[in-house]
Coordinates of C-alpha atoms and ligand atoms in Angstrom, one line a residue:
X1 CA 6.6 73.0 66.1
X2 CA 6.4 76.7 65.7
X3 CA 6.3 78.0 62.2
X4 CA 5.1 81.5 61.6
X5 CA 4.5 83.0 58.2
X6 CA 2.9 86.3 57.2
X7 CA -0.1 85.5 55.0
X8 CA -1.4 88.0 52.5
X9 CA -1.9 90.6 51.4
X10 CA -5.5 89.7 51.2
X11 CA -7.9 91.7 49.0
X12 CA -8.8 95.1 50.5
X13 CA -12.5 94.0 51.0
X14 CA -11.5 90.8 52.9
X15 CA -12.9 91.0 56.5
X16 CA -11.0 90.0 59.6
X17 CA -13.0 89.3 62.8
X18 CA -13.4 87.1 65.9
X19 CA -16.2 84.8 66.8
X20 CA -17.9 83.7 70.0
X21 CA -21.2 82.0 71.0
X22 CA -23.8 83.0 73.6
X23 CA -23.7 80.0 76.0
X24 CA -19.9 79.8 75.9
X25 CA -19.4 83.4 77.1
X26 CA -22.5 85.1 78.4
X27 CA -23.2 83.6 81.8
X28 CA -26.1 85.3 83.6
X29 CA -28.3 82.3 82.8
X30 CA -31.1 83.3 85.1
X31 CA -31.1 87.0 84.5
X32 CA -33.6 89.3 82.9
X33 CA -36.1 86.6 82.1
X34 CA -33.8 84.1 80.4
X35 CA -35.0 80.5 80.8
X36 CA -33.0 77.3 80.6
X37 CA -31.6 75.8 77.4
X38 CA -30.8 72.2 76.9
X39 CA -27.2 73.1 77.7
X40 CA -28.1 74.5 81.1
X41 CA -29.8 71.2 81.9
X42 CA -27.1 69.0 80.3
X43 CA -24.1 70.7 82.0
X44 CA -25.8 70.3 85.4
X45 CA -26.0 66.6 85.0
X46 CA -23.1 65.0 86.8
X47 CA -20.6 63.4 84.4
X48 CA -21.7 65.2 81.2
X49 CA -19.1 68.0 81.3
X50 CA -15.5 67.8 82.4
X51 CA -15.1 68.8 86.0
X52 CA -18.9 69.5 86.3
X53 CA -18.3 72.9 84.6
X54 CA -21.4 74.8 83.5
X55 CA -22.1 78.0 81.5
X56 CA -23.7 79.7 84.6
X57 CA -21.1 82.4 84.7
X58 CA -18.7 81.6 81.8
X59 CA -16.9 84.8 80.9
X60 CA -19.5 87.0 82.4
X61 CA -19.8 88.7 79.1
X62 CA -23.5 89.6 79.8
X63 CA -22.1 92.2 82.2
X64 CA -18.8 92.9 80.6
X65 CA -19.9 93.2 76.9
X66 CA -18.8 96.9 76.7
X67 CA -15.2 96.3 77.7
X68 CA -15.2 93.1 75.6
X69 CA -16.3 95.1 72.6
X70 CA -13.6 97.7 73.4
X71 CA -11.0 94.9 73.3
X72 CA -12.2 93.8 69.8
X73 CA -12.0 97.4 68.6
X74 CA -8.5 97.7 70.0
X75 CA -7.5 94.7 67.9
X76 CA -8.3 96.7 64.6
X77 CA -10.8 94.1 63.6
X78 CA -13.7 94.8 61.3
X79 CA -16.3 92.4 62.4
X80 CA -17.6 90.5 65.4
X81 CA -19.5 87.2 65.1
X82 CA -21.6 86.3 68.1
X83 CA -24.7 84.2 68.6
X84 CA -28.1 85.2 70.0
X85 CA -29.4 83.1 72.9
X86 CA -32.9 82.0 71.8
X87 CA -33.9 81.4 75.5
X88 CA -33.1 85.0 76.2
X89 CA -35.4 86.4 73.6
X90 CA -38.2 83.8 73.5
X91 CA -37.6 82.0 76.8
X92 CA -39.9 79.1 76.1
X93 CA -38.9 78.7 72.5
X94 CA -42.2 79.8 71.1
X95 CA -44.8 82.3 72.2
X96 CA -44.0 85.2 74.6
X97 CA -41.1 87.5 73.6
X98 CA -38.8 88.8 76.4
X99 CA -38.2 92.5 75.9
X100 CA -35.2 92.4 78.3
X101 CA -33.6 89.8 76.1
X102 CA -34.0 91.8 72.9
X103 CA -32.7 94.9 74.8
X104 CA -29.4 93.1 75.6
X105 CA -28.8 92.4 71.9
X106 CA -29.9 95.9 71.0
X107 CA -27.1 97.2 73.2
X108 CA -24.6 94.7 71.9
X109 CA -25.4 95.4 68.2
X110 CA -25.4 99.2 68.7
X111 CA -22.2 98.8 70.7
X112 CA -20.6 97.1 67.7
X113 CA -21.8 99.7 65.3
X114 CA -20.5 102.5 67.5
X115 CA -17.1 100.9 67.5
X116 CA -17.0 100.4 63.7
X117 CA -17.5 96.6 64.1
X118 CA -19.8 94.8 61.6
X119 CA -22.2 92.6 63.7
X120 CA -22.4 89.0 62.3
X121 CA -25.2 87.3 64.2
X122 CA -25.9 83.6 64.5
X123 CA -29.4 82.5 65.5
X124 CA -28.6 79.0 66.8
X125 CA -25.4 78.0 68.5
X126 CA -26.9 75.0 70.3
X127 CA -28.8 76.6 73.2
X128 CA -32.2 75.2 72.4
X129 CA -34.9 76.5 74.9
X130 CA -35.6 73.5 77.1
X131 CA -39.3 73.7 76.7
X132 CA -38.9 72.6 73.1
X133 CA -36.8 69.6 74.2
X134 CA -39.9 68.4 76.1
X135 CA -41.5 67.9 72.7
X136 CA -38.5 66.1 71.2
X137 CA -36.3 69.1 70.4
X138 CA -34.9 68.9 66.9
X139 CA -36.6 65.6 66.2
X140 CA -39.9 67.4 66.0
X141 CA -41.0 69.6 63.1
X142 CA -42.6 71.9 65.7
X143 CA -39.1 73.0 66.6
X144 CA -38.4 73.9 63.0
X145 CA -41.5 76.1 62.9
X146 CA -40.6 77.7 66.3
X147 CA -37.1 78.4 64.9
X148 CA -38.6 80.2 61.9
X149 CA -40.8 82.4 64.1
X150 CA -37.7 83.2 66.2
X151 CA -35.7 84.0 63.1
X152 CA -38.5 86.3 61.8
X153 CA -38.5 88.2 65.1
X154 CA -34.7 88.7 64.9
X155 CA -34.8 89.8 61.3
X156 CA -37.6 92.3 62.1
X157 CA -36.0 93.7 65.2
X158 CA -32.3 93.8 64.3
X159 CA -32.2 93.2 60.5
X160 CA -31.4 96.7 59.5
X161 CA -28.4 96.8 61.8
X162 CA -26.8 93.4 61.1
X163 CA -24.1 92.7 58.6
X164 CA -25.3 89.1 58.2
X165 CA -27.5 86.4 59.8
X166 CA -26.4 82.8 60.1
X167 CA -29.2 80.4 60.8
X168 CA -27.5 77.4 62.3
X169 CA -24.0 76.9 63.5
X170 CA -22.5 73.4 62.8
X171 CA -25.8 71.4 62.5
X172 CA -23.5 68.3 62.4
X173 CA -22.8 69.0 66.1
X174 CA -26.4 69.6 67.1
X175 CA -27.5 66.4 65.4
X176 CA -24.8 63.8 65.1
X177 CA -22.7 64.8 68.1
X178 CA -25.8 65.4 70.2
X179 CA -28.3 62.7 69.1
X180 CA -26.0 59.9 67.9
X181 CA -22.8 60.1 69.9
X182 CA -24.5 61.6 72.9
X183 CA -21.5 63.9 73.7
X184 CA -23.5 67.2 73.4
X185 CA -26.9 68.1 74.7
X186 CA -29.4 66.5 74.8
X187 CA -27.1 63.5 75.0
X188 CA -29.1 61.0 73.1
X189 CA -27.7 57.9 71.3
X190 CA -30.4 57.0 68.7
X191 CA -30.0 56.7 65.0
X192 CA -33.7 57.5 64.4
X193 CA -33.5 60.6 66.5
X194 CA -30.3 61.6 64.7
X195 CA -31.8 61.4 61.3
X196 CA -35.0 63.2 62.4
X197 CA -32.8 66.0 63.9
X198 CA -30.7 66.3 60.8
X199 CA -33.8 66.7 58.7
X200 CA -35.8 69.0 61.0
X201 CA -32.7 71.3 61.4
X202 CA -32.6 71.6 57.6
X203 CA -36.3 72.4 57.5
X204 CA -35.9 74.9 60.3
X205 CA -33.1 76.6 58.3
X206 CA -35.2 76.7 55.2
X207 CA -38.3 78.0 56.9
X208 CA -36.1 80.6 58.8
X209 CA -34.6 81.9 55.5
X210 CA -38.0 82.2 54.0
X211 CA -39.4 84.0 57.1
X212 CA -36.4 86.4 57.2
X213 CA -36.5 87.2 53.5
X214 CA -40.2 88.2 54.0
X215 CA -39.1 90.7 56.7
X216 CA -36.0 92.2 55.1
X217 CA -34.1 91.9 51.8
X218 CA -31.3 93.9 53.3
X219 CA -29.3 91.5 55.4
X220 CA -27.2 88.6 53.8
X221 CA -28.4 85.2 55.0
X222 CA -26.4 82.0 55.3
X223 CA -25.5 78.9 57.4
X224 CA -22.2 77.8 59.0
X225 CA -21.1 74.2 58.5
X226 CA -18.2 72.3 60.0
X227 CA -17.4 70.4 56.9
X228 CA -14.9 67.6 57.4
X229 CA -11.9 67.3 55.1
X230 CA -11.8 63.5 54.7
X231 CA -8.8 61.3 53.9
X232 CA -8.6 57.5 53.7
X233 CA -6.2 56.0 56.2
X234 CA -4.3 54.5 53.2
X235 CA -4.9 53.9 49.5
X236 CA -6.6 50.5 49.8
X237 CA -9.9 50.3 47.9
X238 CA -11.7 49.5 51.1
X239 CA -10.5 52.6 52.9
X240 CA -11.0 54.9 49.9
X241 CA -14.6 53.7 49.7
X242 CA -14.9 54.3 53.5
X243 CA -13.7 57.8 53.1
X244 CA -16.3 58.4 50.4
X245 CA -19.1 57.1 52.6
X246 CA -17.8 59.2 55.5
X247 CA -17.9 62.3 53.2
X248 CA -21.5 61.5 52.3
X249 CA -22.7 60.8 55.8
X250 CA -20.9 63.6 57.6
X251 CA -20.8 66.3 54.9
X252 CA -23.1 65.3 52.1
X253 CA -26.2 65.0 54.3
X254 CA -25.7 68.7 55.1
X255 CA -24.3 70.1 51.8
X256 CA -26.4 68.2 49.4
X257 CA -29.9 69.1 50.6
X258 CA -28.9 72.7 51.3
X259 CA -27.1 73.3 47.9
X260 CA -28.3 70.6 45.6
X261 CA -31.9 70.0 46.9
X262 CA -31.5 66.2 47.6
X263 CA -29.8 63.8 50.0
X264 CA -26.8 61.7 48.9
X265 CA -27.9 58.5 47.2
X266 CA -25.7 56.4 49.6
X267 CA -27.5 57.9 52.6
X268 CA -31.0 57.3 51.1
X269 CA -30.1 53.7 50.3
X270 CA -28.8 53.0 53.8
X271 CA -31.0 55.1 56.0
X272 CA -33.6 56.9 53.9
X273 CA -36.5 54.8 55.4
X274 CA -35.8 56.5 58.7
X275 CA -36.4 60.0 57.5
X276 CA -39.6 61.6 58.7
X277 CA -42.7 60.8 56.5
X278 CA -43.0 63.2 53.7
X279 CA -39.4 64.3 53.7
X280 CA -39.3 64.6 50.0
X281 CA -41.8 67.5 50.2
X282 CA -39.4 69.4 52.4
X283 CA -36.5 69.4 50.0
X284 CA -37.6 72.6 48.2
X285 CA -38.0 74.4 51.5
X286 CA -34.5 73.3 52.6
X287 CA -32.8 74.3 49.3
X288 CA -33.1 78.1 49.7
X289 CA -30.8 80.4 47.7
X290 CA -28.3 81.8 50.2
X291 CA -26.1 84.9 50.1
X292 CA -23.2 83.2 51.8
X293 CA -22.2 80.1 53.6
X294 CA -19.8 79.8 56.6
X295 CA -17.0 77.2 56.9
X296 CA -15.8 76.2 60.3
X297 CA -12.6 74.3 60.0
X298 CA -10.1 72.9 62.6
X299 CA -8.7 69.5 61.7
X300 CA -9.0 66.8 59.0
X301 CA -10.8 63.4 59.4
X302 CA -8.8 60.3 58.5
X303 CA -10.9 57.2 58.2
X304 CA -10.8 53.5 57.7
X305 CA -13.4 50.9 56.8
X306 CA -15.0 49.3 59.9
X307 CA -17.9 47.1 59.4
X308 CA -19.1 47.5 63.0
X309 CA -19.0 51.4 63.0
X310 CA -22.6 52.6 63.6
X311 CA -22.6 55.5 61.2
X312 CA -21.7 54.8 58.3
X313 CA -19.5 51.7 58.5
X314 CA -16.4 54.0 58.5
X315 CA -14.3 54.8 61.5
X316 CA -12.5 58.1 62.2
X317 CA -9.0 57.4 63.4
X318 CA -7.3 59.2 66.3
X319 CA -4.3 61.2 65.1
X320 CA -1.0 59.2 65.1
X321 CA 1.5 59.7 67.9
X322 CA 4.0 61.6 65.7
X323 CA 1.7 64.0 64.0
X324 CA 1.4 67.6 65.2
X325 CA -1.6 68.1 67.4
X326 CA -3.2 70.9 69.5
X327 CA -3.8 70.5 73.2
X328 CA -7.3 69.0 72.5
X329 CA -5.6 66.3 70.5
X330 CA -6.7 67.5 67.0
X331 CA -4.2 67.1 64.1
X332 CA -2.8 70.3 62.7
X333 CA -3.1 70.2 58.9
X334 CA -3.4 73.6 57.1
X335 CA -3.1 72.0 53.6
X336 CA -6.3 70.0 54.4
X337 CA -8.0 73.3 54.8
X338 CA -7.1 74.6 51.4
X339 CA -7.8 71.2 49.8
X340 CA -11.2 71.1 51.4
X341 CA -12.2 74.6 50.1
X342 CA -11.0 73.7 46.7
X343 CA -12.8 70.4 46.6
X344 CA -16.0 71.9 47.8
X345 CA -16.1 74.6 45.2
X346 CA -15.3 72.0 42.5
X347 CA -18.3 69.9 43.6
X348 CA -21.0 72.3 44.7
X349 CA -22.4 75.5 43.4
X350 CA -21.6 77.5 46.5
X351 CA -22.2 81.2 47.2
X352 CA -19.5 83.4 48.7
X353 CA -17.9 82.0 51.9
X354 CA -16.7 83.4 55.2
X355 CA -14.4 81.3 57.3
X356 CA -16.8 81.6 60.3
X357 CA -14.5 79.7 62.6
X358 CA -10.9 78.6 62.7
X359 CA -8.5 78.4 65.6
X360 CA -6.6 76.2 68.0
X361 CA -6.7 74.9 71.5
X362 CA -3.5 75.6 73.4
X363 CA -3.7 75.9 77.2
X364 CA -0.9 78.3 77.9
X365 CA -1.2 80.3 81.1
X366 CA 0.0 83.9 81.8
X367 CA 3.5 84.2 83.2
X368 CA 4.4 87.7 84.4
X369 CA 1.3 89.0 82.5
X370 CA 2.4 87.4 79.2
X371 CA 0.7 84.4 77.5
X372 CA 3.4 83.1 75.1
X373 CA 1.2 81.0 72.8
X374 CA 3.5 80.8 69.9
X375 CA 1.9 77.5 68.7
X376 CA -1.4 79.3 68.3
X377 CA 0.3 82.0 66.2
X378 CA 1.8 79.2 64.1
X379 CA -1.6 77.5 63.7
X380 CA -3.3 80.8 62.7
X381 CA -0.6 81.9 60.4
X382 CA -0.4 78.7 58.5
X383 CA -4.2 78.3 58.2
X384 CA -4.6 81.9 57.1
X385 CA -2.0 81.2 54.5
X386 CA -4.1 78.3 53.3
X387 CA -7.0 80.7 53.0
X388 CA -4.8 83.2 51.1
X389 CA -3.9 80.5 48.6
X390 CA -7.5 79.7 47.7
X391 CA -8.4 83.4 47.5
X392 CA -5.5 83.8 45.1
X393 CA -6.8 81.0 43.1
X394 CA -10.0 83.0 42.7
X395 CA -12.3 81.3 45.2
X396 CA -14.8 83.7 46.8
X397 CA -13.7 83.7 50.4
X398 CA -14.7 87.0 51.8
X399 CA -13.5 87.0 55.4
X400 CA -12.0 85.1 58.4
X401 CA -13.2 84.9 62.0
X402 CA -10.7 83.5 64.5
X403 CA -12.2 81.2 67.1
X404 CA -12.3 82.6 69.6
X405 CA -12.1 86.1 70.9
X406 CA -11.5 84.7 74.4
X407 CA -11.2 81.4 76.3
X408 CA -14.7 80.1 77.0
X409 CA -16.9 77.2 78.0
X410 CA -15.7 74.5 75.6
X411 CA -18.9 72.4 75.8
X412 CA -18.3 68.8 77.1
X413 CA -14.6 69.8 77.8
X414 CA -15.7 72.6 80.2
X415 CA -13.1 75.3 80.8
X416 CA -10.0 73.2 80.6
X417 CA -9.7 73.6 76.8
X418 CA -8.7 77.1 75.8
X419 CA -9.2 78.5 72.2
X420 CA -9.1 82.2 73.0
X421 CA -6.9 85.0 71.7
X422 CA -7.5 86.5 75.1
X423 CA -6.9 84.5 78.2
X424 CA -9.6 84.4 80.9
X425 CA -8.8 83.9 84.5
X426 CA -12.2 82.4 85.6
X427 CA -11.7 83.2 89.3
X428 CA -11.3 87.0 88.7
X429 CA -12.6 87.4 85.1
X430 CA -9.3 89.2 84.2
X431 CA -8.7 89.3 80.5
X432 CA -5.1 89.1 79.2
X433 CA -4.4 89.5 75.6
X434 CA -2.3 86.5 74.5
X435 CA 0.7 86.9 72.1
X436 CA -1.6 85.4 69.4
X437 CA -4.1 88.2 70.1
X438 CA -1.3 90.8 69.6
X439 CA -0.2 89.0 66.4
X440 CA -3.7 88.9 65.0
X441 CA -4.2 92.6 65.8
X442 CA -1.1 93.5 63.9
X443 CA -2.2 91.5 60.9
X444 CA -5.6 93.2 61.0
X445 CA -4.0 96.6 61.4
X446 CA -1.7 96.1 58.4
X447 CA -4.7 94.9 56.4
X448 CA -6.8 97.9 57.4
X449 CA -4.1 100.2 56.1
X450 CA -4.9 98.7 52.6
X451 CA -8.4 100.0 52.7
Ligands
IFM1 O1 -16.1 75.9 70.7 C1 -16.5 75.3 69.5 C2 -17.6 76.1 68.9 O2 -18.7 76.3 69.7 C3 -18.1 75.5 67.6 N1 -17.0 75.1 66.8 C4 -15.9 74.4 67.3 C5 -15.4 75.2 68.6 C6 -14.1 74.5 69.2 O3 -14.5 73.2 69.5

């Protein structure tokens, strides 16, 4: 169903941008001293990624960054959110710094500034240096400390030129999806490893914020969370209780320690004995004041009670046959987006927010040079309208980053799932602006005329 509306006008200081992540676009995985990350290893294991796809070449952005930045500039956008590949700048995770890695991001950041784009950097979008996985990856507190050292280096080297630094992107994915469901690298399926990873990522975030604040007071610091908007499958007491547990276990275990300084009681009751020894002493490190937080939203979770579900006795349902879905099978529900933001601000003391990711997978291909992706325009316009509504209600949402600038390596789905505003022909690396890209550019241009 195509339904296009014209959201806004947004406040003049609202920022429109696009987002990407290093492993999904850069390629050049063996160049200039970069060493492997867990995703290099994982994607090369047969059966882990659809079609055996890897990020070896991806969008070849490492070599095409200048023309890619030109494209963003041509879209009248104000900001570019990208991630820094930890294994490019500290190839073994800790220890020796790779000057060529820093030089790449020097060029990228300066290239943004020269084009009037605010650089929003993310430190960790899942490409953990593989050396650290050898010691247990995020299950080991050593990784949290290595992350803080890496963060300090980035703040020292780039801090005065960055518009913001996000510590972790979607720690739910790099713990639960990666250590419990085994879908993302490193592909484990262990409840103990999951809980250790959740906790050590929190510690890494807290230590990183402290280390970066010691380097610079200038750059705003935050974290990006993919908080689920959770609905019970129906109004039975059992399913309402399941939805509440699901919220605690999938959202609360991230939001509560970060913004309230403790884990949800239900989580501690059920699984607290599996947290690393001395976890209580880490809570004040985790609960750092932040300048902003990022919300990544795509789709709601509808859940029902299921006694045999491993985590946490609640089961997420697949979207029903008749509901509107994107090509990856995710339900389209813009009202869940505004409900979620409203609920979160009612229940947590949250700082200013950027929508650090929102977008849709539609796999339209070019025909005569045109990608007619009307469904993506519909998705973006209705979701931006949801953001506009909460901004109008006085909630401090300061900007919106469409996911994604261009089609890219969609993790376990490989290249078959396309989220870009720009189409990539992977055989030739030709970029084609989709109709959604033109639509978003127009929106950004109209907005920039307000300034
Ligand atoms: O592509 C991912 C991104 O890396 C993290 N957030 C969700 C996107 C779509 O699945």
